[in-house]
Tab-separated table of N, CA and C in Angstrom:
chain	number	residue	atom	x	y	z
A	1	MET	N	-187.114	-20.974	162.422
A	1	MET	CA	-185.970	-20.418	162.173
A	1	MET	C	-185.948	-19.871	160.718
A	2	ILE	N	-185.718	-18.676	160.564
A	2	ILE	CA	-185.655	-17.906	159.258
A	2	ILE	C	-184.168	-17.682	158.866
A	3	MET	N	-183.768	-18.325	157.626
A	3	MET	CA	-182.559	-17.920	157.281
A	3	MET	C	-182.379	-17.095	156.443
A	4	GLN	N	-181.414	-16.104	156.388
A	4	GLN	CA	-181.374	-14.625	155.627
A	4	GLN	C	-180.409	-15.349	154.657
A	5	VAL	N	-180.893	-15.286	153.291
A	5	VAL	CA	-179.905	-15.199	152.188
A	5	VAL	C	-179.456	-13.932	151.599
A	6	THR	N	-178.397	-13.963	151.552
A	6	THR	CA	-177.510	-12.697	150.893
A	6	THR	C	-177.307	-12.734	149.323
A	7	LYS	N	-177.829	-12.100	148.523
A	7	LYS	CA	-177.690	-11.997	147.421
A	7	LYS	C	-176.603	-10.976	146.977
A	8	PRO	N	-175.718	-11.469	145.797
A	8	PRO	CA	-174.753	-10.688	145.496
A	8	PRO	C	-175.102	-8.936	145.012
A	9	ALA	N	-176.108	-9.094	144.219
A	9	ALA	CA	-176.662	-7.796	144.018
A	9	ALA	C	-176.923	-6.908	145.190
A	10	ARG	N	-177.608	-7.616	146.244
A	10	ARG	CA	-177.711	-6.605	147.329
A	10	ARG	C	-176.696	-6.196	148.073
A	11	LYS	N	-175.727	-7.137	148.094
A	11	LYS	CA	-174.232	-6.956	148.833
A	11	LYS	C	-173.718	-5.743	148.017
A	12	ALA	N	-173.861	-5.872	146.716
A	12	ALA	CA	-172.981	-4.811	145.897
A	12	ALA	C	-173.621	-3.381	146.293
A	13	ILE	N	-175.022	-3.408	146.059
A	13	ILE	CA	-175.566	-2.143	146.487
A	13	ILE	C	-175.273	-1.604	147.886
A	14	LYS	N	-175.376	-2.496	148.933
A	14	LYS	CA	-175.041	-2.214	150.122
A	14	LYS	C	-173.525	-1.632	150.303
A	15	GLU	N	-172.596	-2.147	149.801
A	15	GLU	CA	-171.265	-1.790	149.712
A	15	GLU	C	-171.131	-0.539	148.890
A	16	GLY	N	-171.803	-0.431	147.981
A	16	GLY	CA	-171.627	0.775	146.905
A	16	GLY	C	-170.844	0.368	145.776
A	17	THR	N	-170.726	-0.790	145.432
A	17	THR	CA	-169.878	-1.382	144.373
A	17	THR	C	-170.689	-2.215	143.483
A	18	GLN	N	-170.238	-2.178	142.157
A	18	GLN	CA	-170.850	-2.955	141.203
A	18	GLN	C	-170.189	-4.031	140.530
A	19	PRO	N	-170.771	-4.908	140.075
A	19	PRO	CA	-169.905	-6.220	139.659
A	19	PRO	C	-169.071	-6.022	138.525
A	20	LEU	N	-169.141	-4.884	137.799
A	20	LEU	CA	-168.452	-4.659	136.542
A	20	LEU	C	-167.243	-3.561	137.209
A	21	ASP	N	-167.353	-2.883	138.145
A	21	ASP	CA	-166.414	-2.021	138.638
A	21	ASP	C	-164.903	-2.508	138.464
A	22	VAL	N	-164.451	-3.616	138.669
A	22	VAL	CA	-163.436	-4.227	138.316
A	22	VAL	C	-162.627	-3.974	137.214
A	23	PHE	N	-163.811	-4.021	136.034
A	23	PHE	CA	-163.024	-3.628	134.727
A	23	PHE	C	-163.072	-2.039	134.366
A	24	PHE	N	-164.078	-1.615	135.074
A	24	PHE	CA	-164.125	0.074	134.717
A	24	PHE	C	-163.509	0.957	135.902
A	25	ALA	N	-163.316	0.511	136.971
A	25	ALA	CA	-162.699	1.474	138.025
A	25	ALA	C	-161.768	0.765	139.024
A	26	PRO	N	-160.865	-0.045	138.171
A	26	PRO	CA	-159.898	-0.761	139.224
A	26	PRO	C	-159.106	0.032	139.758
A	27	LYS	N	-158.309	-0.242	140.868
A	27	LYS	CA	-157.359	0.371	141.544
A	27	LYS	C	-155.901	0.089	141.225
A	28	THR	N	-155.712	-1.115	140.776
A	28	THR	CA	-154.284	-2.056	140.543
A	28	THR	C	-154.649	-2.239	139.191
A	29	VAL	N	-153.586	-2.303	137.807
A	29	VAL	CA	-153.789	-2.863	136.702
A	29	VAL	C	-152.589	-3.467	136.448
A	30	ALA	N	-152.275	-4.866	135.976
A	30	ALA	CA	-151.289	-5.167	135.507
A	30	ALA	C	-151.393	-5.504	133.848
A	31	VAL	N	-150.487	-4.983	133.296
A	31	VAL	CA	-150.107	-5.165	131.621
A	31	VAL	C	-149.463	-6.172	131.427
A	32	ILE	N	-149.895	-7.671	131.150
A	32	ILE	CA	-149.091	-8.713	130.933
A	32	ILE	C	-148.762	-8.940	129.402
A	33	GLY	N	-147.191	-8.512	129.188
A	33	GLY	CA	-147.114	-8.433	127.867
A	33	GLY	C	-146.686	-7.056	127.503
A	34	ALA	N	-146.355	-6.250	128.355
A	34	ALA	CA	-146.066	-4.733	128.161
A	34	ALA	C	-144.786	-5.101	127.537
A	35	THR	N	-144.390	-3.715	126.742
A	35	THR	CA	-143.155	-4.086	126.004
A	35	THR	C	-142.768	-2.478	125.491
A	36	GLU	N	-141.810	-2.188	125.185
A	36	GLU	CA	-141.157	-0.880	124.562
A	36	GLU	C	-141.359	-0.906	122.941
A	37	THR	N	-141.679	-1.997	122.428
A	37	THR	CA	-141.588	-2.046	120.998
A	37	THR	C	-142.757	-0.987	120.553
A	38	ALA	N	-142.249	-0.211	119.657
A	38	ALA	CA	-143.115	1.083	119.041
A	38	ALA	C	-144.209	0.375	118.001
A	39	GLY	N	-145.723	0.783	118.136
A	39	GLY	CA	-146.540	0.111	117.152
A	39	GLY	C	-147.362	-1.091	117.843
A	40	THR	N	-146.707	-1.867	119.080
A	40	THR	CA	-147.298	-2.954	119.512
A	40	THR	C	-148.416	-2.939	120.347
A	41	VAL	N	-149.525	-3.660	120.516
A	41	VAL	CA	-150.536	-3.447	121.460
A	41	VAL	C	-150.162	-3.425	122.769
A	42	GLY	N	-149.194	-4.142	123.345
A	42	GLY	CA	-148.560	-4.149	124.739
A	42	GLY	C	-148.156	-2.637	124.853
A	43	ARG	N	-147.372	-1.834	123.979
A	43	ARG	CA	-147.167	-0.682	124.383
A	43	ARG	C	-148.027	0.396	124.167
A	44	THR	N	-149.043	0.235	123.332
A	44	THR	CA	-149.985	1.013	123.364
A	44	THR	C	-151.040	0.907	124.509
A	45	ILE	N	-151.239	-0.239	125.067
A	45	ILE	CA	-152.248	-0.364	126.062
A	45	ILE	C	-151.370	0.289	127.342
A	46	LEU	N	-150.468	0.147	127.496
A	46	LEU	CA	-149.476	0.414	128.636
A	46	LEU	C	-149.270	2.162	128.848
A	47	TRP	N	-149.081	2.726	127.588
A	47	TRP	CA	-149.139	3.987	127.267
A	47	TRP	C	-150.350	4.593	127.545
A	48	ASN	N	-151.559	4.059	127.117
A	48	ASN	CA	-152.973	4.496	127.470
A	48	ASN	C	-153.373	4.593	128.986
A	49	LEU	N	-152.735	3.417	129.414
A	49	LEU	CA	-152.965	3.300	131.038
A	49	LEU	C	-152.380	4.483	131.867
A	50	VAL	N	-150.989	4.619	131.661
A	50	VAL	CA	-150.351	5.557	132.498
A	50	VAL	C	-150.542	6.947	132.007
A	51	SER	N	-151.280	7.196	130.982
A	51	SER	CA	-151.495	8.653	130.268
A	51	SER	C	-152.927	8.957	130.561
A	52	SER	N	-153.306	8.125	131.101
A	52	SER	CA	-155.303	8.457	131.256
A	52	SER	C	-155.344	8.805	132.911
A	53	PRO	N	-156.389	9.498	133.104
A	53	PRO	CA	-156.474	10.055	134.685
A	53	PRO	C	-157.328	9.054	135.247
A	54	PHE	N	-157.055	7.629	135.134
A	54	PHE	CA	-157.950	6.677	135.887
A	54	PHE	C	-157.591	6.577	137.770
A	55	GLY	N	-156.367	7.472	137.888
A	55	GLY	CA	-156.050	7.297	138.975
A	55	GLY	C	-155.400	6.052	139.961
A	56	GLY	N	-155.053	4.808	139.132
A	56	GLY	CA	-154.820	3.879	139.708
A	56	GLY	C	-153.544	3.449	139.630
A	57	THR	N	-152.859	2.259	139.910
A	57	THR	CA	-151.347	2.139	139.716
A	57	THR	C	-151.401	0.843	138.728
A	58	VAL	N	-150.180	1.372	137.826
A	58	VAL	CA	-150.125	0.094	136.708
A	58	VAL	C	-149.048	-0.462	136.853
A	59	PHE	N	-148.760	-1.790	136.714
A	59	PHE	CA	-147.713	-2.688	136.688
A	59	PHE	C	-147.607	-3.443	135.402
A	60	PRO	N	-146.486	-2.856	134.736
A	60	PRO	CA	-146.109	-3.791	133.594
A	60	PRO	C	-145.396	-5.057	133.914
A	61	ILE	N	-145.892	-6.200	133.131
A	61	ILE	CA	-145.351	-7.588	133.297
A	61	ILE	C	-144.521	-7.764	132.117
A	62	ASN	N	-142.950	-7.938	132.322
A	62	ASN	CA	-142.121	-8.188	131.223
A	62	ASN	C	-141.057	-8.842	131.606
A	63	PRO	N	-141.015	-10.302	131.423
A	63	PRO	CA	-139.627	-11.236	132.163
A	63	PRO	C	-138.424	-10.542	131.720
A	64	LYS	N	-138.213	-9.494	130.694
A	64	LYS	CA	-136.934	-9.270	130.136
A	64	LYS	C	-136.418	-7.880	130.146
A	65	ARG	N	-137.305	-7.285	130.802
A	65	ARG	CA	-136.999	-5.794	131.110
A	65	ARG	C	-137.241	-5.070	132.450
A	66	PRO	N	-136.259	-4.269	133.092
A	66	PRO	CA	-136.504	-3.777	134.399
A	66	PRO	C	-137.505	-2.834	134.312
A	67	SER	N	-137.691	-2.101	133.263
A	67	SER	CA	-138.680	-1.074	133.232
A	67	SER	C	-139.244	-1.043	131.647
A	68	VAL	N	-140.449	-0.518	131.607
A	68	VAL	CA	-141.180	-0.183	130.366
A	68	VAL	C	-141.837	1.083	130.544
A	69	LEU	N	-141.596	1.998	129.292
A	69	LEU	CA	-141.962	3.182	129.352
A	69	LEU	C	-141.594	4.137	130.706
A	70	GLY	N	-140.495	3.591	131.184
A	70	GLY	CA	-140.165	4.394	132.481
A	70	GLY	C	-140.885	3.940	133.870
A	71	VAL	N	-141.710	3.087	133.826
A	71	VAL	CA	-142.448	2.250	134.931
A	71	VAL	C	-141.659	0.807	135.194
A	72	LYS	N	-141.437	0.891	136.366
A	72	LYS	CA	-140.790	-0.231	137.211
A	72	LYS	C	-141.675	-1.689	136.643
A	73	ALA	N	-140.727	-2.566	135.905
A	73	ALA	CA	-141.630	-3.775	135.370
A	73	ALA	C	-141.345	-5.014	136.364
A	74	TYR	N	-142.086	-5.930	136.332
A	74	TYR	CA	-142.013	-7.328	137.140
A	74	TYR	C	-141.948	-8.266	136.171
A	75	LYS	N	-141.195	-9.379	136.674
A	75	LYS	CA	-140.994	-10.425	135.858
A	75	LYS	C	-142.207	-11.266	135.725
A	76	HIS	N	-143.120	-11.575	136.625
A	76	HIS	CA	-144.282	-12.246	136.743
A	76	HIS	C	-145.327	-11.616	137.700
A	77	ILE	N	-146.505	-12.015	137.601
A	77	ILE	CA	-147.700	-11.340	138.330
A	77	ILE	C	-147.603	-11.586	139.904
A	78	SER	N	-146.815	-12.647	140.132
A	78	SER	CA	-146.580	-12.853	141.317
A	78	SER	C	-145.406	-12.174	142.124
A	79	ASP	N	-144.443	-11.252	141.259
A	79	ASP	CA	-143.583	-10.285	141.894
A	79	ASP	C	-144.325	-9.071	142.221
A	80	VAL	N	-145.457	-8.779	141.694
A	80	VAL	CA	-146.366	-7.454	142.006
A	80	VAL	C	-146.336	-7.270	143.638
A	81	PRO	N	-146.074	-6.010	143.969
A	81	PRO	CA	-146.187	-5.824	145.439
A	81	PRO	C	-147.505	-5.586	146.006
A	82	GLU	N	-148.568	-5.572	145.004
A	82	GLU	CA	-149.647	-5.297	145.490
A	82	GLU	C	-150.835	-6.162	145.069
A	83	THR	N	-151.945	-6.346	145.480
A	83	THR	CA	-153.109	-7.191	144.781
A	83	THR	C	-153.456	-6.621	143.448
A	84	VAL	N	-153.498	-7.211	142.626
A	84	VAL	CA	-153.981	-6.574	141.248
A	84	VAL	C	-155.398	-6.941	141.050
A	85	ASP	N	-156.142	-5.821	140.629
A	85	ASP	CA	-157.686	-6.006	140.497
A	85	ASP	C	-157.864	-6.421	139.156
A	86	LEU	N	-157.027	-5.993	137.999
A	86	LEU	CA	-157.403	-6.161	136.740
A	86	LEU	C	-156.238	-6.515	135.995
A	87	ALA	N	-156.274	-7.524	135.379
A	87	ALA	CA	-154.806	-7.767	134.258
A	87	ALA	C	-155.299	-7.698	132.852
A	88	VAL	N	-154.530	-7.172	132.286
A	88	VAL	CA	-154.751	-6.911	130.784
A	88	VAL	C	-153.484	-7.773	130.142
A	89	ILE	N	-154.200	-8.912	129.454
A	89	ILE	CA	-153.350	-9.791	128.904
A	89	ILE	C	-153.158	-9.515	127.307
A	90	VAL	N	-151.779	-9.229	126.682
A	90	VAL	CA	-151.398	-9.055	125.693
A	90	VAL	C	-150.123	-10.005	125.500
A	91	THR	N	-150.355	-11.281	125.287
A	91	THR	CA	-149.108	-12.299	125.098
A	91	THR	C	-149.916	-13.205	124.017
A	92	PRO	N	-149.242	-14.013	123.495
A	92	PRO	CA	-149.580	-15.233	122.418
A	92	PRO	C	-150.723	-16.026	123.133
A	93	ALA	N	-151.489	-16.440	122.382
A	93	ALA	CA	-152.692	-17.225	122.968
A	93	ALA	C	-152.388	-18.514	123.663
A	94	ALA	N	-151.371	-19.186	123.098
A	94	ALA	CA	-151.042	-20.153	123.950
A	94	ALA	C	-150.492	-20.179	125.331
A	95	SER	N	-150.167	-18.894	125.710
A	95	SER	CA	-149.580	-18.469	126.954
A	95	SER	C	-150.656	-18.153	127.850
A	96	VAL	N	-151.896	-17.809	127.351
A	96	VAL	CA	-152.956	-17.358	128.114
A	96	VAL	C	-153.501	-18.022	129.346
A	97	PRO	N	-153.901	-19.468	128.820
A	97	PRO	CA	-154.286	-20.196	130.058
A	97	PRO	C	-153.520	-20.235	131.045
A	98	GLY	N	-152.328	-20.422	130.874
A	98	GLY	CA	-151.205	-20.328	132.284
A	98	GLY	C	-151.246	-18.940	132.711
A	99	ILE	N	-151.377	-18.141	132.057
A	99	ILE	CA	-151.411	-16.792	132.549
A	99	ILE	C	-152.613	-16.406	133.357
A	100	VAL	N	-153.903	-16.882	133.203
A	100	VAL	CA	-155.002	-16.416	133.741
A	100	VAL	C	-154.946	-17.632	135.159
A	101	HIS	N	-154.324	-18.527	134.957
A	101	HIS	CA	-154.151	-19.647	136.304
A	101	HIS	C	-153.192	-18.795	137.285
A	102	ASP	N	-152.049	-18.403	136.816
A	102	ASP	CA	-151.312	-17.513	137.890
A	102	ASP	C	-151.803	-16.410	138.191
A	103	CYS	N	-152.689	-15.545	137.457
A	103	CYS	CA	-153.434	-14.562	137.927
A	103	CYS	C	-154.602	-14.761	139.073
A	104	ALA	N	-155.185	-15.924	138.729
A	104	ALA	CA	-156.176	-16.501	139.841
A	104	ALA	C	-155.606	-16.847	141.097
A	105	GLU	N	-154.346	-17.297	140.966
A	105	GLU	CA	-153.554	-17.671	142.258
A	105	GLU	C	-153.087	-16.616	142.791
A	106	GLU	N	-152.837	-15.471	142.292
A	106	GLU	CA	-152.570	-14.322	143.070
A	106	GLU	C	-153.737	-13.432	143.486
A	107	GLY	N	-154.902	-13.880	143.072
A	107	GLY	CA	-156.066	-13.191	143.851
A	107	GLY	C	-156.501	-11.990	142.689
A	108	VAL	N	-156.133	-11.908	141.329
A	108	VAL	CA	-156.493	-11.283	140.691
A	108	VAL	C	-157.992	-11.194	140.336
A	109	LYS	N	-158.792	-10.147	140.450
A	109	LYS	CA	-160.395	-10.328	140.151
A	109	LYS	C	-160.698	-10.472	138.687
A	110	ALA	N	-160.128	-9.966	137.826
A	110	ALA	CA	-160.603	-9.830	136.452
A	110	ALA	C	-159.299	-9.849	135.403
A	111	ALA	N	-159.512	-10.146	134.093
A	111	ALA	CA	-158.668	-10.105	133.220
A	111	ALA	C	-159.431	-9.653	132.017
A	112	ILE	N	-158.846	-8.607	131.089
A	112	ILE	CA	-159.052	-8.604	129.777
A	112	ILE	C	-158.175	-9.040	129.000
A	113	VAL	N	-158.503	-10.157	127.876
A	113	VAL	CA	-157.658	-10.841	127.166
A	113	VAL	C	-157.603	-10.362	125.964
A	114	ILE	N	-156.884	-9.471	125.363
A	114	ILE	CA	-156.618	-8.720	124.248
A	114	ILE	C	-156.037	-9.849	122.913
A	115	SER	N	-155.428	-10.833	123.560
A	115	SER	CA	-154.869	-11.558	122.481
A	115	SER	C	-155.822	-12.270	121.562
A	116	ALA	N	-155.327	-12.527	120.497
A	116	ALA	CA	-156.282	-13.438	119.484
A	116	ALA	C	-155.304	-14.744	119.207
A	117	GLY	N	-156.373	-15.673	118.510
A	117	GLY	CA	-155.749	-16.905	118.159
A	117	GLY	C	-156.541	-18.180	118.851
A	118	PHE	N	-157.786	-17.687	119.269
A	118	PHE	CA	-158.725	-18.709	119.967
A	118	PHE	C	-159.681	-19.312	119.149
A	119	LYS	N	-160.751	-19.299	119.383
A	119	LYS	CA	-161.801	-20.200	118.457
A	119	LYS	C	-162.015	-19.524	117.070
A	120	GLU	N	-161.571	-18.478	116.666
A	120	GLU	CA	-161.638	-17.834	115.497
A	120	GLU	C	-160.269	-18.628	114.486
A	121	ILE	N	-159.766	-19.190	115.105
A	121	ILE	CA	-158.520	-20.036	114.038
A	121	ILE	C	-159.164	-21.508	114.101
A	122	GLY	N	-160.019	-21.850	114.819
A	122	GLY	CA	-160.530	-23.509	114.661
A	122	GLY	C	-160.407	-24.095	116.121
A	123	PRO	N	-160.309	-25.657	115.926
A	123	PRO	CA	-160.331	-26.582	116.859
A	123	PRO	C	-158.990	-26.212	118.077
A	124	ALA	N	-158.000	-25.825	117.561
A	124	ALA	CA	-157.090	-25.655	118.607
A	124	ALA	C	-157.092	-24.516	119.414
A	125	GLY	N	-157.653	-23.622	118.651
A	125	GLY	CA	-157.734	-22.122	119.302
A	125	GLY	C	-159.048	-22.133	120.126
A	126	LEU	N	-159.951	-23.055	119.979
A	126	LEU	CA	-161.237	-23.291	120.514
A	126	LEU	C	-160.719	-23.991	121.967
A	127	GLU	N	-159.807	-24.908	121.909
A	127	GLU	CA	-159.674	-25.660	123.215
A	127	GLU	C	-158.532	-24.544	123.880
A	128	LEU	N	-157.976	-23.784	123.580
A	128	LEU	CA	-157.249	-22.671	124.268
A	128	LEU	C	-158.375	-21.900	124.917
A	129	GLU	N	-159.149	-21.411	124.203
A	129	GLU	CA	-160.330	-20.510	125.011
A	129	GLU	C	-160.875	-21.311	126.034
A	130	ARG	N	-161.238	-22.618	125.831
A	130	ARG	CA	-161.986	-23.487	126.786
A	130	ARG	C	-160.979	-23.750	128.179
A	131	GLN	N	-159.751	-23.868	127.698
A	131	GLN	CA	-158.803	-23.888	128.825
A	131	GLN	C	-158.617	-22.547	129.791
A	132	THR	N	-158.674	-21.303	129.031
A	132	THR	CA	-158.559	-20.195	129.638
A	132	THR	C	-159.965	-19.990	130.291
A	133	LEU	N	-161.135	-20.019	129.857
A	133	LEU	CA	-162.254	-20.042	130.785
A	133	LEU	C	-162.332	-20.899	131.966
A	134	LEU	N	-161.952	-21.983	131.775
A	134	LEU	CA	-161.864	-23.139	132.982
A	134	LEU	C	-161.014	-22.688	134.209
A	135	GLU	N	-159.806	-22.066	133.557
A	135	GLU	CA	-158.973	-21.344	134.691
A	135	GLU	C	-159.516	-20.128	135.486
A	136	ALA	N	-160.266	-19.381	134.878
A	136	ALA	CA	-160.889	-18.310	135.283
A	136	ALA	C	-161.806	-18.806	136.112
A	137	ARG	N	-162.738	-19.711	135.790
A	137	ARG	CA	-163.915	-20.270	136.619
A	137	ARG	C	-163.450	-20.796	137.947
A	138	HIS	N	-162.118	-21.609	137.739
A	138	HIS	CA	-161.767	-22.029	138.940
A	138	HIS	C	-161.201	-21.116	139.869
A	139	GLY	N	-160.808	-19.954	139.270
A	139	GLY	CA	-160.062	-18.694	140.085
A	139	GLY	C	-161.110	-17.695	140.484
A	140	ASN	N	-162.537	-18.050	140.041
A	140	ASN	CA	-163.610	-17.053	140.217
A	140	ASN	C	-163.310	-15.543	139.629
A	141	MET	N	-162.571	-15.592	138.419
A	141	MET	CA	-162.306	-14.556	137.808
A	141	MET	C	-163.229	-13.938	136.904
A	142	ARG	N	-163.500	-12.853	136.415
A	142	ARG	CA	-164.439	-12.479	135.401
A	142	ARG	C	-163.423	-12.162	134.304
A	143	ILE	N	-163.827	-12.441	132.953
A	143	ILE	CA	-163.006	-12.073	131.615
A	143	ILE	C	-163.687	-11.533	130.490
A	144	ILE	N	-163.026	-10.584	130.288
A	144	ILE	CA	-163.582	-9.917	128.758
A	144	ILE	C	-162.625	-10.337	127.867
A	145	GLY	N	-163.420	-11.018	126.774
A	145	GLY	CA	-162.385	-11.354	125.428
A	145	GLY	C	-162.530	-12.966	125.393
A	146	PRO	N	-161.680	-13.526	124.774
A	146	PRO	CA	-160.275	-13.066	123.951
A	146	PRO	C	-160.672	-12.184	122.738
A	147	ASN	N	-159.673	-11.581	122.287
A	147	ASN	CA	-159.507	-11.339	120.764
A	147	ASN	C	-160.356	-10.041	120.819
A	148	CYS	N	-160.244	-9.124	121.961
A	148	CYS	CA	-161.182	-7.793	122.024
A	148	CYS	C	-160.044	-6.699	121.956
A	149	LEU	N	-160.973	-5.380	121.794
A	149	LEU	CA	-160.014	-4.129	121.680
A	149	LEU	C	-159.619	-3.526	123.185
A	150	GLY	N	-160.024	-4.301	124.030
A	150	GLY	CA	-159.898	-3.776	125.668
A	150	GLY	C	-161.221	-2.837	125.942
A	151	VAL	N	-160.986	-1.732	126.762
A	151	VAL	CA	-162.100	-1.292	127.739
A	151	VAL	C	-161.543	0.076	127.958
A	152	MET	N	-162.680	1.064	127.830
A	152	MET	CA	-162.577	2.511	128.259
A	152	MET	C	-163.561	2.913	128.983
A	153	SER	N	-163.551	3.713	129.771
A	153	SER	CA	-164.685	4.313	130.597
A	153	SER	C	-164.286	5.744	130.847
A	154	PRO	N	-165.006	6.579	129.756
A	154	PRO	CA	-164.837	8.146	130.171
A	154	PRO	C	-165.163	8.702	131.656
A	155	LEU	N	-166.160	7.945	132.172
A	155	LEU	CA	-166.622	8.047	133.361
A	155	LEU	C	-165.607	7.968	134.560
A	156	THR	N	-164.587	7.106	134.650
A	156	THR	CA	-163.608	7.104	135.353
A	156	THR	C	-162.292	7.131	134.983
A	157	GLY	N	-162.083	7.412	133.657
A	157	GLY	CA	-161.004	8.011	132.930
A	157	GLY	C	-159.872	6.718	132.660
A	158	LEU	N	-160.616	5.737	132.859
A	158	LEU	CA	-159.461	4.590	132.562
A	158	LEU	C	-159.785	4.313	130.824
A	159	ASN	N	-158.418	4.061	130.367
A	159	ASN	CA	-158.112	3.730	129.141
A	159	ASN	C	-157.434	2.508	128.880
A	160	ALA	N	-158.012	1.161	128.735
A	160	ALA	CA	-157.129	-0.159	128.758
A	160	ALA	C	-157.394	-0.710	127.458
A	161	ALA	N	-157.492	0.315	126.444
A	161	ALA	CA	-157.752	-0.263	124.991
A	161	ALA	C	-156.591	-0.271	124.113
A	162	SER	N	-156.639	-1.092	123.305
A	162	SER	CA	-155.549	-1.398	122.306
A	162	SER	C	-155.537	-0.154	121.076
A	163	SER	N	-156.378	0.910	121.061
A	163	SER	CA	-156.259	1.681	120.065
A	163	SER	C	-155.963	3.100	120.582
A	164	ARG	N	-155.214	3.919	119.802
A	164	ARG	CA	-155.018	5.415	120.314
A	164	ARG	C	-156.336	6.317	120.401
A	165	PRO	N	-156.516	6.899	121.245
A	165	PRO	CA	-157.680	7.520	121.402
A	165	PRO	C	-157.465	8.991	120.765
A	166	ARG	N	-158.569	9.204	120.007
A	166	ARG	CA	-158.662	10.407	119.266
A	166	ARG	C	-158.985	11.543	120.306
A	167	ALA	N	-159.733	11.690	121.083
A	167	ALA	CA	-160.151	12.698	121.879
A	167	ALA	C	-159.116	12.633	123.195
A	168	ARG	N	-158.965	13.727	123.737
A	168	ARG	CA	-157.897	13.981	124.860
A	168	ARG	C	-158.721	14.115	125.922
A	169	TRP	N	-158.273	13.691	127.052
A	169	TRP	CA	-158.973	13.732	128.545
A	169	TRP	C	-158.496	15.418	128.824
A	170	ARG	N	-159.842	15.851	129.128
A	170	ARG	CA	-159.743	17.475	129.689
A	170	ARG	C	-160.862	17.659	130.748
A	171	CYS	N	-160.190	18.242	131.721
A	171	CYS	CA	-160.847	18.971	132.752
A	171	CYS	C	-161.112	20.423	132.595
A	172	THR	N	-162.411	20.654	132.642
A	172	THR	CA	-162.795	22.116	132.219
A	172	THR	C	-163.888	22.391	133.270
A	173	SER	N	-163.692	23.685	133.559
A	173	SER	CA	-164.495	24.325	134.916
A	173	SER	C	-165.338	25.413	134.208
A	174	PRO	N	-166.592	25.760	134.505
A	174	PRO	CA	-167.077	26.602	133.806
A	174	PRO	C	-166.582	28.223	134.279
A	175	SER	N	-166.763	28.899	133.216
A	175	SER	CA	-166.023	30.257	133.510
A	175	SER	C	-167.182	31.183	134.101
A	176	SER	N	-166.963	31.900	134.667
A	176	SER	CA	-167.693	33.017	135.352
A	176	SER	C	-168.028	34.187	134.682
């Protein structure tokens, strides 16, 4: 009897998906730590997502506000009415392991951890990073970060980065 082994790469090719699609072409994104406060990373990332043409749904997570930038906000990732593909985490480092745990429990496939204060600050930060990665592994989540600028994909129109874009998204058609 011959057993067929299914390899993840072959499955992805067959299904037309790629392992990093969850980062560059998500259908739903939660911004955990979204805020109205001007000049903050949480506001910048939310603004970049809602004003970029990636075509997905954005869910701000803020336990103190009913909406952020005019978008309905949710107190916790478990309150979001859809399954979230990608969580962008912009909260203090001490809260990140618990947030990644909660995201994993809710079936979130991946997270971008923008937050700083991990191994770059010494042993205490290194322990937070270890806990974060442990939670991600238990939940089979992919992680970019911590302490990163985010992700942009001109191909899909996604802008989940913490900097304001200099170039504007434009659709052009060839003139006749």
